[in-house]
mmCIF file of N, CA, C and O in Angstrom:
data_model
loop_
_atom_site.group_PDB
_atom_site.id
_atom_site.type_symbol
_atom_site.label_atom_id
_atom_site.label_comp_id
_atom_site.label_asym_id
_atom_site.label_seq_id
_atom_site.Cartn_x
_atom_site.Cartn_y
_atom_site.Cartn_z
ATOM 1 N N UNK A 317 6.997 13.578 -47.629
ATOM 2 C CA UNK A 317 8.249 13.063 -47.152
ATOM 3 C C UNK A 317 8.598 13.729 -45.815
ATOM 4 O O UNK A 317 8.447 14.930 -45.654
ATOM 5 N N UNK A 318 9.086 12.944 -44.858
ATOM 6 C CA UNK A 318 9.473 13.442 -43.551
ATOM 7 C C UNK A 318 10.924 13.895 -43.577
ATOM 8 O O UNK A 318 11.798 13.196 -44.074
ATOM 9 N N UNK A 319 11.181 15.062 -42.999
ATOM 10 C CA UNK A 319 12.540 15.586 -42.916
ATOM 11 C C UNK A 319 13.128 15.193 -41.573
ATOM 12 O O UNK A 319 12.528 15.438 -40.527
ATOM 13 N N UNK A 320 14.280 14.551 -41.589
ATOM 14 C CA UNK A 320 14.952 14.126 -40.359
ATOM 15 C C UNK A 320 15.473 15.342 -39.605
ATOM 16 O O UNK A 320 16.177 16.170 -40.171
ATOM 17 N N UNK A 321 15.108 15.463 -38.316
ATOM 18 C CA UNK A 321 15.523 16.608 -37.513
ATOM 19 C C UNK A 321 16.544 16.238 -36.450
ATOM 20 O O UNK A 321 17.015 17.103 -35.730
ATOM 21 N N UNK A 322 16.882 14.995 -36.327
ATOM 22 C CA UNK A 322 17.836 14.568 -35.300
ATOM 23 C C UNK A 322 19.238 15.053 -35.644
ATOM 24 O O UNK A 322 19.676 14.990 -36.783
ATOM 25 N N UNK A 323 19.941 15.501 -34.608
ATOM 26 C CA UNK A 323 21.314 15.958 -34.813
ATOM 27 C C UNK A 323 22.333 14.903 -34.402
ATOM 28 O O UNK A 323 23.493 15.009 -34.751
ATOM 29 N N UNK A 324 21.894 13.894 -33.675
ATOM 30 C CA UNK A 324 22.777 12.824 -33.188
ATOM 31 C C UNK A 324 22.167 11.470 -33.549
ATOM 32 O O UNK A 324 20.949 11.321 -33.540
ATOM 33 N N UNK A 325 23.000 10.462 -33.814
ATOM 34 C CA UNK A 325 22.456 9.116 -34.048
ATOM 35 C C UNK A 325 21.816 8.577 -32.769
ATOM 36 O O UNK A 325 22.267 8.870 -31.666
ATOM 37 N N UNK A 326 20.757 7.807 -32.925
ATOM 38 C CA UNK A 326 20.055 7.228 -31.778
ATOM 39 C C UNK A 326 20.279 5.722 -31.714
ATOM 40 O O UNK A 326 20.405 5.072 -32.738
ATOM 41 N N UNK A 327 20.272 5.222 -30.498
ATOM 42 C CA UNK A 327 20.386 3.789 -30.242
ATOM 43 C C UNK A 327 19.045 3.295 -29.722
ATOM 44 O O UNK A 327 18.480 3.889 -28.804
ATOM 45 N N UNK A 328 18.548 2.209 -30.285
ATOM 46 C CA UNK A 328 17.306 1.601 -29.797
ATOM 47 C C UNK A 328 17.596 0.883 -28.486
ATOM 48 O O UNK A 328 18.379 -0.069 -28.464
ATOM 49 N N UNK A 329 16.990 1.361 -27.409
ATOM 50 C CA UNK A 329 17.165 0.772 -26.080
ATOM 51 C C UNK A 329 15.852 0.841 -25.321
ATOM 52 O O UNK A 329 15.204 1.886 -25.295
ATOM 53 N N UNK A 330 15.463 -0.268 -24.705
ATOM 54 C CA UNK A 330 14.274 -0.308 -23.857
ATOM 55 C C UNK A 330 14.736 -0.397 -22.409
ATOM 56 O O UNK A 330 15.051 -1.478 -21.912
ATOM 57 N N UNK A 331 14.821 0.764 -21.748
ATOM 58 C CA UNK A 331 15.294 0.832 -20.366
ATOM 59 C C UNK A 331 14.248 1.511 -19.496
ATOM 60 O O UNK A 331 13.658 2.507 -19.894
ATOM 61 N N UNK A 332 14.036 0.995 -18.279
ATOM 62 C CA UNK A 332 13.089 1.661 -17.379
ATOM 63 C C UNK A 332 13.716 2.931 -16.804
ATOM 64 O O UNK A 332 14.919 2.983 -16.538
ATOM 65 N N UNK A 333 12.887 3.951 -16.622
ATOM 66 C CA UNK A 333 13.342 5.154 -15.929
ATOM 67 C C UNK A 333 12.206 5.689 -15.086
ATOM 68 O O UNK A 333 11.040 5.397 -15.317
ATOM 69 N N UNK A 334 12.574 6.427 -14.048
ATOM 70 C CA UNK A 334 11.584 6.973 -13.109
ATOM 71 C C UNK A 334 11.577 8.483 -13.223
ATOM 72 O O UNK A 334 12.627 9.120 -13.114
ATOM 73 N N UNK A 335 10.385 9.037 -13.437
ATOM 74 C CA UNK A 335 10.239 10.481 -13.483
ATOM 75 C C UNK A 335 10.215 11.053 -12.075
ATOM 76 O O UNK A 335 9.958 10.327 -11.106
ATOM 77 N N UNK A 336 10.468 12.339 -11.982
ATOM 78 C CA UNK A 336 10.526 13.031 -10.692
ATOM 79 C C UNK A 336 9.250 12.849 -9.870
ATOM 80 O O UNK A 336 9.297 12.779 -8.649
ATOM 81 N N UNK A 337 8.097 12.714 -10.536
ATOM 82 C CA UNK A 337 6.830 12.546 -9.817
ATOM 83 C C UNK A 337 6.575 11.099 -9.386
ATOM 84 O O UNK A 337 5.529 10.786 -8.843
ATOM 85 N N UNK A 338 7.537 10.198 -9.651
ATOM 86 C CA UNK A 338 7.431 8.808 -9.219
ATOM 87 C C UNK A 338 6.855 7.864 -10.259
ATOM 88 O O UNK A 338 6.838 6.654 -10.052
ATOM 89 N N UNK A 339 6.366 8.383 -11.378
ATOM 90 C CA UNK A 339 5.840 7.505 -12.423
ATOM 91 C C UNK A 339 6.995 6.868 -13.197
ATOM 92 O O UNK A 339 8.101 7.390 -13.236
ATOM 93 N N UNK A 340 6.699 5.715 -13.794
ATOM 94 C CA UNK A 340 7.702 4.972 -14.539
ATOM 95 C C UNK A 340 7.440 5.084 -16.037
ATOM 96 O O UNK A 340 6.305 5.186 -16.473
ATOM 97 N N UNK A 341 8.511 5.037 -16.802
ATOM 98 C CA UNK A 341 8.443 5.066 -18.255
ATOM 99 C C UNK A 341 9.478 4.083 -18.791
ATOM 100 O O UNK A 341 10.309 3.560 -18.042
ATOM 101 N N UNK A 342 9.428 3.844 -20.097
ATOM 102 C CA UNK A 342 10.399 2.970 -20.764
ATOM 103 C C UNK A 342 10.963 3.717 -21.960
ATOM 104 O O UNK A 342 10.202 4.259 -22.775
ATOM 105 N N UNK A 343 12.274 3.768 -22.071
ATOM 106 C CA UNK A 343 12.890 4.395 -23.229
ATOM 107 C C UNK A 343 12.699 3.503 -24.453
ATOM 108 O O UNK A 343 12.573 2.285 -24.330
ATOM 109 N N UNK A 344 12.689 4.095 -25.611
ATOM 110 C CA UNK A 344 12.656 3.350 -26.869
ATOM 111 C C UNK A 344 13.903 3.625 -27.689
ATOM 112 O O UNK A 344 14.371 2.771 -28.415
ATOM 113 N N UNK A 345 14.429 4.849 -27.576
ATOM 114 C CA UNK A 345 15.722 5.148 -28.188
ATOM 115 C C UNK A 345 16.348 6.328 -27.466
ATOM 116 O O UNK A 345 15.660 7.131 -26.839
ATOM 117 N N UNK A 346 17.677 6.389 -27.523
ATOM 118 C CA UNK A 346 18.436 7.394 -26.779
ATOM 119 C C UNK A 346 19.588 7.885 -27.651
ATOM 120 O O UNK A 346 20.212 7.104 -28.373
ATOM 121 N N UNK A 347 19.882 9.179 -27.537
ATOM 122 C CA UNK A 347 21.071 9.757 -28.157
ATOM 123 C C UNK A 347 21.722 10.683 -27.139
ATOM 124 O O UNK A 347 21.215 10.864 -26.030
ATOM 125 N N UNK A 348 22.802 11.300 -27.515
ATOM 126 C CA UNK A 348 23.488 12.245 -26.641
ATOM 127 C C UNK A 348 22.588 13.440 -26.328
ATOM 128 O O UNK A 348 22.613 13.972 -25.231
ATOM 129 N N UNK A 349 21.763 13.840 -27.283
ATOM 130 C CA UNK A 349 20.975 15.060 -27.118
ATOM 131 C C UNK A 349 19.496 14.837 -26.782
ATOM 132 O O UNK A 349 18.788 15.793 -26.489
ATOM 133 N N UNK A 350 19.025 13.583 -26.825
ATOM 134 C CA UNK A 350 17.618 13.371 -26.540
ATOM 135 C C UNK A 350 17.237 11.916 -26.439
ATOM 136 O O UNK A 350 18.076 11.025 -26.546
ATOM 137 N N UNK A 351 15.940 11.695 -26.210
ATOM 138 C CA UNK A 351 15.429 10.333 -26.112
ATOM 139 C C UNK A 351 13.950 10.314 -26.445
ATOM 140 O O UNK A 351 13.285 11.347 -26.426
ATOM 141 N N UNK A 352 13.479 9.121 -26.755
ATOM 142 C CA UNK A 352 12.050 8.883 -26.947
ATOM 143 C C UNK A 352 11.642 7.874 -25.901
ATOM 144 O O UNK A 352 12.321 6.851 -25.720
ATOM 145 N N UNK A 353 10.570 8.166 -25.176
ATOM 146 C CA UNK A 353 10.122 7.244 -24.133
ATOM 147 C C UNK A 353 8.618 7.088 -24.208
ATOM 148 O O UNK A 353 7.925 7.912 -24.802
ATOM 149 N N UNK A 354 8.129 6.006 -23.620
ATOM 150 C CA UNK A 354 6.698 5.734 -23.567
ATOM 151 C C UNK A 354 6.256 5.695 -22.118
ATOM 152 O O UNK A 354 6.955 5.145 -21.261
ATOM 153 N N UNK A 355 5.090 6.297 -21.871
ATOM 154 C CA UNK A 355 4.579 6.438 -20.511
ATOM 155 C C UNK A 355 3.058 6.430 -20.562
ATOM 156 O O UNK A 355 2.471 6.710 -21.608
ATOM 157 N N UNK A 356 2.421 6.130 -19.487
ATOM 158 C CA UNK A 356 0.959 6.224 -19.407
ATOM 159 C C UNK A 356 0.601 7.639 -18.948
ATOM 160 O O UNK A 356 1.356 8.280 -18.246
ATOM 161 N N UNK A 357 -0.551 8.108 -19.356
ATOM 162 C CA UNK A 357 -1.000 9.434 -18.946
ATOM 163 C C UNK A 357 -0.665 10.491 -19.979
ATOM 164 O O UNK A 357 0.005 10.227 -20.969
ATOM 165 N N UNK A 358 -1.140 11.688 -19.717
ATOM 166 C CA UNK A 358 -0.955 12.778 -20.667
ATOM 167 C C UNK A 358 0.164 13.692 -20.194
ATOM 168 O O UNK A 358 0.361 13.884 -18.996
ATOM 169 N N UNK A 359 0.877 14.254 -21.136
ATOM 170 C CA UNK A 359 1.957 15.188 -20.838
ATOM 171 C C UNK A 359 1.881 16.335 -21.833
ATOM 172 O O UNK A 359 1.373 16.186 -22.937
ATOM 173 N N UNK A 360 2.409 17.477 -21.451
ATOM 174 C CA UNK A 360 2.241 18.694 -22.219
ATOM 175 C C UNK A 360 3.465 19.016 -23.064
ATOM 176 O O UNK A 360 4.592 19.019 -22.549
ATOM 177 N N UNK A 361 3.225 19.298 -24.321
ATOM 178 C CA UNK A 361 4.281 19.740 -25.217
ATOM 179 C C UNK A 361 4.952 20.981 -24.625
ATOM 180 O O UNK A 361 4.272 21.899 -24.172
ATOM 181 N N UNK A 362 6.268 20.993 -24.598
ATOM 182 C CA UNK A 362 7.023 22.120 -24.057
ATOM 183 C C UNK A 362 7.314 22.028 -22.575
ATOM 184 O O UNK A 362 8.117 22.801 -22.051
ATOM 185 N N UNK A 363 6.653 21.089 -21.882
ATOM 186 C CA UNK A 363 6.867 20.942 -20.437
ATOM 187 C C UNK A 363 8.257 20.377 -20.155
ATOM 188 O O UNK A 363 8.871 19.714 -20.990
ATOM 189 N N UNK A 364 8.721 20.627 -18.951
ATOM 190 C CA UNK A 364 9.996 20.087 -18.494
ATOM 191 C C UNK A 364 9.757 18.751 -17.808
ATOM 192 O O UNK A 364 8.742 18.573 -17.128
ATOM 193 N N UNK A 365 10.658 17.792 -17.991
ATOM 194 C CA UNK A 365 10.607 16.516 -17.285
ATOM 195 C C UNK A 365 11.964 16.253 -16.648
ATOM 196 O O UNK A 365 13.001 16.586 -17.211
ATOM 197 N N UNK A 366 11.945 15.699 -15.455
ATOM 198 C CA UNK A 366 13.157 15.318 -14.737
ATOM 199 C C UNK A 366 13.044 13.832 -14.450
ATOM 200 O O UNK A 366 12.002 13.354 -14.006
ATOM 201 N N UNK A 367 14.117 13.086 -14.716
ATOM 202 C CA UNK A 367 14.058 11.645 -14.521
ATOM 203 C C UNK A 367 15.420 11.102 -14.130
ATOM 204 O O UNK A 367 16.433 11.788 -14.214
ATOM 205 N N UNK A 368 15.393 9.830 -13.701
ATOM 206 C CA UNK A 368 16.634 9.120 -13.392
ATOM 207 C C UNK A 368 16.500 7.668 -13.790
ATOM 208 O O UNK A 368 15.394 7.136 -13.874
ATOM 209 N N UNK A 369 17.624 7.062 -14.077
ATOM 210 C CA UNK A 369 17.647 5.629 -14.336
ATOM 211 C C UNK A 369 18.975 5.056 -13.865
ATOM 212 O O UNK A 369 20.007 5.742 -13.895
ATOM 213 N N UNK A 370 18.922 3.829 -13.380
ATOM 214 C CA UNK A 370 20.137 3.123 -12.980
ATOM 215 C C UNK A 370 20.815 2.593 -14.234
ATOM 216 O O UNK A 370 20.149 2.140 -15.159
ATOM 217 N N UNK A 371 22.130 2.677 -14.258
ATOM 218 C CA UNK A 371 22.896 2.124 -15.364
ATOM 219 C C UNK A 371 23.309 0.719 -14.937
ATOM 220 O O UNK A 371 24.096 0.551 -14.010
ATOM 221 N N UNK A 372 22.724 -0.268 -15.602
ATOM 222 C CA UNK A 372 22.888 -1.673 -15.208
ATOM 223 C C UNK A 372 24.347 -2.081 -15.069
ATOM 224 O O UNK A 372 25.173 -1.699 -15.886
ATOM 225 N N UNK A 373 24.634 -2.850 -14.036
ATOM 226 C CA UNK A 373 25.951 -3.445 -13.775
ATOM 227 C C UNK A 373 27.075 -2.428 -13.630
ATOM 228 O O UNK A 373 28.234 -2.768 -13.813
ATOM 229 N N UNK A 374 26.747 -1.183 -13.308
ATOM 230 C CA UNK A 374 27.815 -0.185 -13.184
ATOM 231 C C UNK A 374 27.779 0.570 -11.861
ATOM 232 O O UNK A 374 28.686 1.337 -11.578
ATOM 233 N N UNK A 375 26.724 0.378 -11.068
ATOM 234 C CA UNK A 375 26.542 1.114 -9.816
ATOM 235 C C UNK A 375 26.544 2.615 -10.059
ATOM 236 O O UNK A 375 27.076 3.389 -9.272
ATOM 237 N N UNK A 376 25.962 3.023 -11.191
ATOM 238 C CA UNK A 376 25.868 4.433 -11.568
ATOM 239 C C UNK A 376 24.410 4.798 -11.805
ATOM 240 O O UNK A 376 23.580 3.942 -12.093
ATOM 241 N N UNK A 377 24.137 6.088 -11.681
ATOM 242 C CA UNK A 377 22.793 6.609 -11.922
ATOM 243 C C UNK A 377 22.903 7.752 -12.931
ATOM 244 O O UNK A 377 23.758 8.631 -12.816
ATOM 245 N N UNK A 378 21.998 7.736 -13.922
ATOM 246 C CA UNK A 378 21.914 8.799 -14.911
ATOM 247 C C UNK A 378 20.703 9.636 -14.559
ATOM 248 O O UNK A 378 19.595 9.116 -14.434
ATOM 249 N N UNK A 379 20.890 10.918 -14.331
ATOM 250 C CA UNK A 379 19.781 11.822 -14.076
ATOM 251 C C UNK A 379 19.795 12.914 -15.134
ATOM 252 O O UNK A 379 20.861 13.306 -15.618
ATOM 253 N N UNK A 380 18.607 13.391 -15.492
ATOM 254 C CA UNK A 380 18.546 14.413 -16.532
ATOM 255 C C UNK A 380 17.264 15.216 -16.424
ATOM 256 O O UNK A 380 16.265 14.764 -15.874
ATOM 257 N N UNK A 381 17.330 16.410 -16.987
ATOM 258 C CA UNK A 381 16.156 17.240 -17.189
ATOM 259 C C UNK A 381 16.060 17.492 -18.684
ATOM 260 O O UNK A 381 17.082 17.661 -19.358
ATOM 261 N N UNK A 382 14.855 17.457 -19.183
ATOM 262 C CA UNK A 382 14.665 17.694 -20.605
ATOM 263 C C UNK A 382 13.359 18.400 -20.877
ATOM 264 O O UNK A 382 12.537 18.579 -19.984
ATOM 265 N N UNK A 383 13.195 18.796 -22.114
ATOM 266 C CA UNK A 383 11.977 19.460 -22.548
ATOM 267 C C UNK A 383 11.255 18.563 -23.545
ATOM 268 O O UNK A 383 11.878 18.029 -24.470
ATOM 269 N N UNK A 384 9.943 18.402 -23.348
ATOM 270 C CA UNK A 384 9.133 17.596 -24.262
ATOM 271 C C UNK A 384 8.965 18.368 -25.573
ATOM 272 O O UNK A 384 8.423 19.473 -25.576
ATOM 273 N N UNK A 385 9.450 17.773 -26.671
ATOM 274 C CA UNK A 385 9.384 18.438 -27.976
ATOM 275 C C UNK A 385 8.377 17.777 -28.924
ATOM 276 O O UNK A 385 8.075 18.331 -29.974
ATOM 277 N N UNK A 386 7.856 16.609 -28.538
ATOM 278 C CA UNK A 386 6.815 15.943 -29.338
ATOM 279 C C UNK A 386 6.028 15.008 -28.431
ATOM 280 O O UNK A 386 6.600 14.353 -27.565
ATOM 281 N N UNK A 387 4.710 14.957 -28.617
ATOM 282 C CA UNK A 387 3.828 14.063 -27.860
ATOM 283 C C UNK A 387 3.013 13.257 -28.863
ATOM 284 O O UNK A 387 2.432 13.826 -29.789
ATOM 285 N N UNK A 388 2.983 11.931 -28.699
ATOM 286 C CA UNK A 388 2.202 11.047 -29.564
ATOM 287 C C UNK A 388 1.336 10.140 -28.693
ATOM 288 O O UNK A 388 1.817 9.607 -27.692
ATOM 289 N N UNK A 389 0.075 9.962 -29.077
ATOM 290 C CA UNK A 389 -0.847 9.093 -28.344
ATOM 291 C C UNK A 389 -1.215 7.910 -29.226
ATOM 292 O O UNK A 389 -1.599 8.099 -30.376
ATOM 293 N N UNK A 390 -1.070 6.689 -28.681
ATOM 294 C CA UNK A 390 -1.504 5.499 -29.416
ATOM 295 C C UNK A 390 -1.648 4.315 -28.459
ATOM 296 O O UNK A 390 -0.832 4.115 -27.568
ATOM 297 N N UNK A 391 -2.718 3.583 -28.641
ATOM 298 C CA UNK A 391 -2.979 2.347 -27.892
ATOM 299 C C UNK A 391 -2.830 2.514 -26.387
ATOM 300 O O UNK A 391 -2.270 1.660 -25.707
ATOM 301 N N UNK A 392 -3.290 3.623 -25.833
ATOM 302 C CA UNK A 392 -3.255 3.831 -24.393
ATOM 303 C C UNK A 392 -1.894 4.215 -23.838
ATOM 304 O O UNK A 392 -1.712 4.277 -22.626
ATOM 305 N N UNK A 393 -0.941 4.480 -24.704
ATOM 306 C CA UNK A 393 0.412 4.855 -24.278
ATOM 307 C C UNK A 393 0.738 6.218 -24.878
ATOM 308 O O UNK A 393 0.333 6.522 -25.998
ATOM 309 N N UNK A 394 1.458 7.028 -24.130
ATOM 310 C CA UNK A 394 1.900 8.326 -24.633
ATOM 311 C C UNK A 394 3.380 8.245 -24.938
ATOM 312 O O UNK A 394 4.177 7.839 -24.092
ATOM 313 N N UNK A 395 3.751 8.601 -26.149
ATOM 314 C CA UNK A 395 5.154 8.667 -26.542
ATOM 315 C C UNK A 395 5.644 10.100 -26.410
ATOM 316 O O UNK A 395 4.967 11.035 -26.829
ATOM 317 N N UNK A 396 6.813 10.277 -25.799
ATOM 318 C CA UNK A 396 7.387 11.602 -25.612
ATOM 319 C C UNK A 396 8.774 11.660 -26.230
ATOM 320 O O UNK A 396 9.632 10.835 -25.923
ATOM 321 N N UNK A 397 8.986 12.639 -27.088
ATOM 322 C CA UNK A 397 10.331 12.940 -27.571
ATOM 323 C C UNK A 397 10.852 14.043 -26.655
ATOM 324 O O UNK A 397 10.193 15.076 -26.479
ATOM 325 N N UNK A 398 12.007 13.808 -26.042
ATOM 326 C CA UNK A 398 12.552 14.725 -25.046
ATOM 327 C C UNK A 398 13.932 15.196 -25.480
ATOM 328 O O UNK A 398 14.803 14.372 -25.779
ATOM 329 N N UNK A 399 14.114 16.502 -25.512
ATOM 330 C CA UNK A 399 15.427 17.087 -25.771
ATOM 331 C C UNK A 399 16.108 17.285 -24.422
ATOM 332 O O UNK A 399 15.573 17.971 -23.540
ATOM 333 N N UNK A 400 17.261 16.647 -24.245
ATOM 334 C CA UNK A 400 17.963 16.724 -22.961
ATOM 335 C C UNK A 400 18.605 18.094 -22.794
ATOM 336 O O UNK A 400 19.231 18.618 -23.708
ATOM 337 N N UNK A 401 18.450 18.667 -21.590
ATOM 338 C CA UNK A 401 18.989 19.993 -21.282
ATOM 339 C C UNK A 401 20.122 19.918 -20.270
ATOM 340 O O UNK A 401 21.097 20.627 -20.378
ATOM 341 N N UNK A 402 19.952 19.095 -19.268
ATOM 342 C CA UNK A 402 20.945 19.004 -18.196
ATOM 343 C C UNK A 402 20.998 17.545 -17.774
ATOM 344 O O UNK A 402 19.990 16.991 -17.369
ATOM 345 N N UNK A 403 22.153 16.921 -17.880
ATOM 346 C CA UNK A 403 22.263 15.513 -17.520
ATOM 347 C C UNK A 403 23.566 15.262 -16.784
ATOM 348 O O UNK A 403 24.542 15.998 -16.950
ATOM 349 N N UNK A 404 23.557 14.214 -15.960
ATOM 350 C CA UNK A 404 24.787 13.828 -15.271
ATOM 351 C C UNK A 404 24.755 12.345 -14.955
ATOM 352 O O UNK A 404 23.705 11.738 -14.789
ATOM 353 N N UNK A 405 25.929 11.795 -14.879
ATOM 354 C CA UNK A 405 26.141 10.398 -14.527
ATOM 355 C C UNK A 405 26.934 10.399 -13.239
ATOM 356 O O UNK A 405 27.993 11.035 -13.143
ATOM 357 N N UNK A 406 26.398 9.719 -12.208
ATOM 358 C CA UNK A 406 27.058 9.750 -10.899
ATOM 359 C C UNK A 406 26.953 8.393 -10.217
ATOM 360 O O UNK A 406 26.062 7.602 -10.523
ATOM 361 N N UNK A 407 27.867 8.115 -9.286
ATOM 362 C CA UNK A 407 27.822 6.830 -8.563
ATOM 363 C C UNK A 407 26.571 6.735 -7.697
ATOM 364 O O UNK A 407 26.107 7.740 -7.168
ATOM 365 N N UNK A 408 26.053 5.537 -7.551
ATOM 366 C CA UNK A 408 24.943 5.299 -6.630
ATOM 367 C C UNK A 408 25.472 5.406 -5.196
ATOM 368 O O UNK A 408 26.600 5.011 -4.919
ATOM 369 N N UNK A 409 24.642 5.914 -4.287
ATOM 370 C CA UNK A 409 25.091 6.027 -2.875
ATOM 371 C C UNK A 409 25.269 4.670 -2.229
ATOM 372 O O UNK A 409 24.750 3.698 -2.626
#
């Protein structure tokens, strides 16, 4: 039996986001404290990731830094569970 470790409820959302290195990913679910996203390529457990995404129809940008807490490989896609550490919502320039 799997023990649930999430501290916040998650919402299923498929949103594009851009990592600091310019690569693109797609979210699969998001909560106040973390998110799960899918990306191509390999990433390291415990590594830091910085990303941004536009908030549709709001002229706002969400930027965040997080730590990779789980890595899953399947069908040529890498799934990353990310614990958010520092995030902000700000107007687009």
